[in-house]
Amino acid sequence: MARLSALGVAVLLHSVIGISYYYFFKMGRCSTEPSPLLGSWLFTGCVVAVLQAVRLIPRGVPNFTALLLETSMCCFVLDLMLTKLWCRIEGLVHCAIVGVLQICPVDDDSFLAYEYWTQATLTTVIGVCLLWVTLWALALPQRLRDELQSWRRACHRQLSRILFNGMEARPAPARQESALNFAA
């Protein structure tokens, strides 16, 4: 599991400050149009959640070295996922929106406003869905463990009820007679 400090530094460097390997080699943004950032931030949350769940550095590596290695690996993975995967998703959404909006008879200002807000809505919905699926998938092993434990408890209760309730099912007068016989 990646350290939270390494993830925090990686998110700060990549997403807040904007240091990126990709932008050094290929200047520019994902899309030519200004696009909303909320979907991108939600996708960043997905990547950070996956990175937090995966062990990046084996045990036994000195702390400072491990922190530097984890930070650089997290930056690289964030950069790769955001520039290659999210830019593709954003580009597909943008092409679909432009294709649909070109059919509608609107003026240029309305077209740009519809384009921006439709892209904001769709990328946010996609980001929320991806984050939900990621968090659900990461919690699946714990949920399965909890369900298995709950199932074992229920089986144990049922088995105990079957086995031990049969012993207490004798009629009450018979118990009183045996207690009187024992006392006599």
PDB file of N, CA and C in Angstrom, residues 10-44:
ATOM      1  N   ALA A  10       2.435  13.358  -4.665  1.00  0.00           N
ATOM      2  CA  ALA A  10       2.216  13.108  -6.092  1.00  0.00           C
ATOM      3  C   ALA A  10       1.013  13.878  -6.619  1.00  0.00           C
ATOM      4  N   VAL A  11      -0.079  13.880  -5.874  1.00  0.00           N
ATOM      5  CA  VAL A  11      -1.265  14.635  -6.301  1.00  0.00           C
ATOM      6  C   VAL A  11      -0.961  16.125  -6.300  1.00  0.00           C
ATOM      7  N   LEU A  12      -0.244  16.592  -5.300  1.00  0.00           N
ATOM      8  CA  LEU A  12       0.127  18.007  -5.243  1.00  0.00           C
ATOM      9  C   LEU A  12       0.984  18.390  -6.438  1.00  0.00           C
ATOM     10  N   LEU A  13       1.997  17.577  -6.737  1.00  0.00           N
ATOM     11  CA  LEU A  13       2.878  17.883  -7.867  1.00  0.00           C
ATOM     12  C   LEU A  13       2.161  17.781  -9.205  1.00  0.00           C
ATOM     13  N   HIS A  14       1.393  16.732  -9.377  1.00  0.00           N
ATOM     14  CA  HIS A  14       0.790  16.499 -10.691  1.00  0.00           C
ATOM     15  C   HIS A  14      -0.485  17.313 -10.919  1.00  0.00           C
ATOM     16  N   SER A  15      -1.421  17.200 -10.006  1.00  0.00           N
ATOM     17  CA  SER A  15      -2.739  17.774 -10.266  1.00  0.00           C
ATOM     18  C   SER A  15      -2.883  19.216  -9.807  1.00  0.00           C
ATOM     19  N   VAL A  16      -2.176  19.608  -8.765  1.00  0.00           N
ATOM     20  CA  VAL A  16      -2.334  20.976  -8.270  1.00  0.00           C
ATOM     21  C   VAL A  16      -1.325  21.905  -8.937  1.00  0.00           C
ATOM     22  N   ILE A  17      -0.046  21.542  -8.874  1.00  0.00           N
ATOM     23  CA  ILE A  17       0.989  22.397  -9.456  1.00  0.00           C
ATOM     24  C   ILE A  17       1.045  22.220 -10.965  1.00  0.00           C
ATOM     25  N   GLY A  18       0.804  21.012 -11.446  1.00  0.00           N
ATOM     26  CA  GLY A  18       0.734  20.770 -12.887  1.00  0.00           C
ATOM     27  C   GLY A  18       2.020  20.250 -13.491  1.00  0.00           C
ATOM     28  N   ILE A  19       2.908  19.691 -12.678  1.00  0.00           N
ATOM     29  CA  ILE A  19       4.135  19.103 -13.212  1.00  0.00           C
ATOM     30  C   ILE A  19       3.778  17.765 -13.839  1.00  0.00           C
ATOM     31  N   SER A  20       4.142  17.597 -15.104  1.00  0.00           N
ATOM     32  CA  SER A  20       3.752  16.387 -15.821  1.00  0.00           C
ATOM     33  C   SER A  20       4.846  16.015 -16.812  1.00  0.00           C
ATOM     34  N   TYR A  21       5.143  14.722 -16.897  1.00  0.00           N
ATOM     35  CA  TYR A  21       6.109  14.243 -17.883  1.00  0.00           C
ATOM     36  C   TYR A  21       5.569  14.470 -19.289  1.00  0.00           C
ATOM     37  N   TYR A  22       4.300  14.224 -19.448  1.00  0.00           N
ATOM     38  CA  TYR A  22       3.674  14.289 -20.766  1.00  0.00           C
ATOM     39  C   TYR A  22       3.737  15.694 -21.345  1.00  0.00           C
ATOM     40  N   TYR A  23       3.498  16.690 -20.523  1.00  0.00           N
ATOM     41  CA  TYR A  23       3.482  18.057 -21.013  1.00  0.00           C
ATOM     42  C   TYR A  23       4.880  18.554 -21.368  1.00  0.00           C
ATOM     43  N   PHE A  24       5.927  17.956 -20.786  1.00  0.00           N
ATOM     44  CA  PHE A  24       7.280  18.342 -21.154  1.00  0.00           C
ATOM     45  C   PHE A  24       7.620  17.864 -22.567  1.00  0.00           C
ATOM     46  N   PHE A  25       7.109  16.697 -22.944  1.00  0.00           N
ATOM     47  CA  PHE A  25       7.432  16.141 -24.251  1.00  0.00           C
ATOM     48  C   PHE A  25       6.443  16.561 -25.330  1.00  0.00           C
ATOM     49  N   LYS A  26       5.212  16.758 -24.965  1.00  0.00           N
ATOM     50  CA  LYS A  26       4.194  17.136 -25.935  1.00  0.00           C
ATOM     51  C   LYS A  26       3.375  18.260 -25.316  1.00  0.00           C
ATOM     52  N   MET A  27       3.700  19.461 -25.688  1.00  0.00           N
ATOM     53  CA  MET A  27       3.025  20.612 -25.095  1.00  0.00           C
ATOM     54  C   MET A  27       1.558  20.621 -25.518  1.00  0.00           C
ATOM     55  N   GLY A  28       0.716  20.972 -24.591  1.00  0.00           N
ATOM     56  CA  GLY A  28      -0.701  21.066 -24.897  1.00  0.00           C
ATOM     57  C   GLY A  28      -1.558  20.397 -23.849  1.00  0.00           C
ATOM     58  N   ARG A  29      -2.831  20.534 -24.063  1.00  0.00           N
ATOM     59  CA  ARG A  29      -3.815  19.954 -23.148  1.00  0.00           C
ATOM     60  C   ARG A  29      -4.479  18.763 -23.806  1.00  0.00           C
ATOM     61  N   CYS A  30      -5.349  18.118 -23.042  1.00  0.00           N
ATOM     62  CA  CYS A  30      -6.080  16.971 -23.588  1.00  0.00           C
ATOM     63  C   CYS A  30      -6.930  17.389 -24.776  1.00  0.00           C
ATOM     64  N   SER A  31      -7.735  18.399 -24.579  1.00  0.00           N
ATOM     65  CA  SER A  31      -8.615  18.839 -25.656  1.00  0.00           C
ATOM     66  C   SER A  31      -8.287  20.288 -26.000  1.00  0.00           C
ATOM     67  N   THR A  32      -8.663  20.676 -27.183  1.00  0.00           N
ATOM     68  CA  THR A  32      -8.388  22.046 -27.607  1.00  0.00           C
ATOM     69  C   THR A  32      -9.343  23.023 -26.942  1.00  0.00           C
ATOM     70  N   GLU A  33     -10.519  22.575 -26.607  1.00  0.00           N
ATOM     71  CA  GLU A  33     -11.505  23.418 -25.937  1.00  0.00           C
ATOM     72  C   GLU A  33     -11.284  23.377 -24.424  1.00  0.00           C
ATOM     73  N   PRO A  34     -11.597  24.454 -23.734  1.00  0.00           N
ATOM     74  CA  PRO A  34     -11.505  24.398 -22.268  1.00  0.00           C
ATOM     75  C   PRO A  34     -12.546  23.417 -21.732  1.00  0.00           C
ATOM     76  N   SER A  35     -12.077  22.491 -20.949  1.00  0.00           N
ATOM     77  CA  SER A  35     -12.988  21.474 -20.449  1.00  0.00           C
ATOM     78  C   SER A  35     -13.086  21.560 -18.928  1.00  0.00           C
ATOM     79  N   PRO A  36     -14.209  21.144 -18.376  1.00  0.00           N
ATOM     80  CA  PRO A  36     -14.400  21.187 -16.929  1.00  0.00           C
ATOM     81  C   PRO A  36     -13.463  20.219 -16.215  1.00  0.00           C
ATOM     82  N   LEU A  37     -13.077  20.571 -15.001  1.00  0.00           N
ATOM     83  CA  LEU A  37     -12.092  19.787 -14.275  1.00  0.00           C
ATOM     84  C   LEU A  37     -12.680  18.786 -13.288  1.00  0.00           C
ATOM     85  N   LEU A  38     -13.959  18.874 -12.973  1.00  0.00           N
ATOM     86  CA  LEU A  38     -14.519  18.016 -11.937  1.00  0.00           C
ATOM     87  C   LEU A  38     -14.402  16.536 -12.295  1.00  0.00           C
ATOM     88  N   GLY A  39     -14.695  16.169 -13.531  1.00  0.00           N
ATOM     89  CA  GLY A  39     -14.558  14.780 -13.952  1.00  0.00           C
ATOM     90  C   GLY A  39     -13.118  14.307 -13.856  1.00  0.00           C
ATOM     91  N   SER A  40     -12.188  15.182 -14.224  1.00  0.00           N
ATOM     92  CA  SER A  40     -10.769  14.838 -14.132  1.00  0.00           C
ATOM     93  C   SER A  40     -10.341  14.636 -12.688  1.00  0.00           C
ATOM     94  N   TRP A  41     -10.841  15.451 -11.787  1.00  0.00           N
ATOM     95  CA  TRP A  41     -10.510  15.301 -10.364  1.00  0.00           C
ATOM     96  C   TRP A  41     -11.109  14.021  -9.798  1.00  0.00           C
ATOM     97  N   LEU A  42     -12.306  13.662 -10.219  1.00  0.00           N
ATOM     98  CA  LEU A  42     -12.905  12.408  -9.771  1.00  0.00           C
ATOM     99  C   LEU A  42     -12.120  11.211 -10.289  1.00  0.00           C
ATOM    100  N   PHE A  43     -11.655  11.293 -11.532  1.00  0.00           N
ATOM    101  CA  PHE A  43     -10.830  10.218 -12.076  1.00  0.00           C
ATOM    102  C   PHE A  43      -9.488  10.155 -11.338  1.00  0.00           C
ATOM    103  N   THR A  44      -8.948  11.292 -10.960  1.00  0.00           N
ATOM    104  CA  THR A  44      -7.726  11.316 -10.146  1.00  0.00           C
ATOM    105  C   THR A  44      -7.975  10.603  -8.822  1.00  0.00           C
TER     106      THR A  44
END
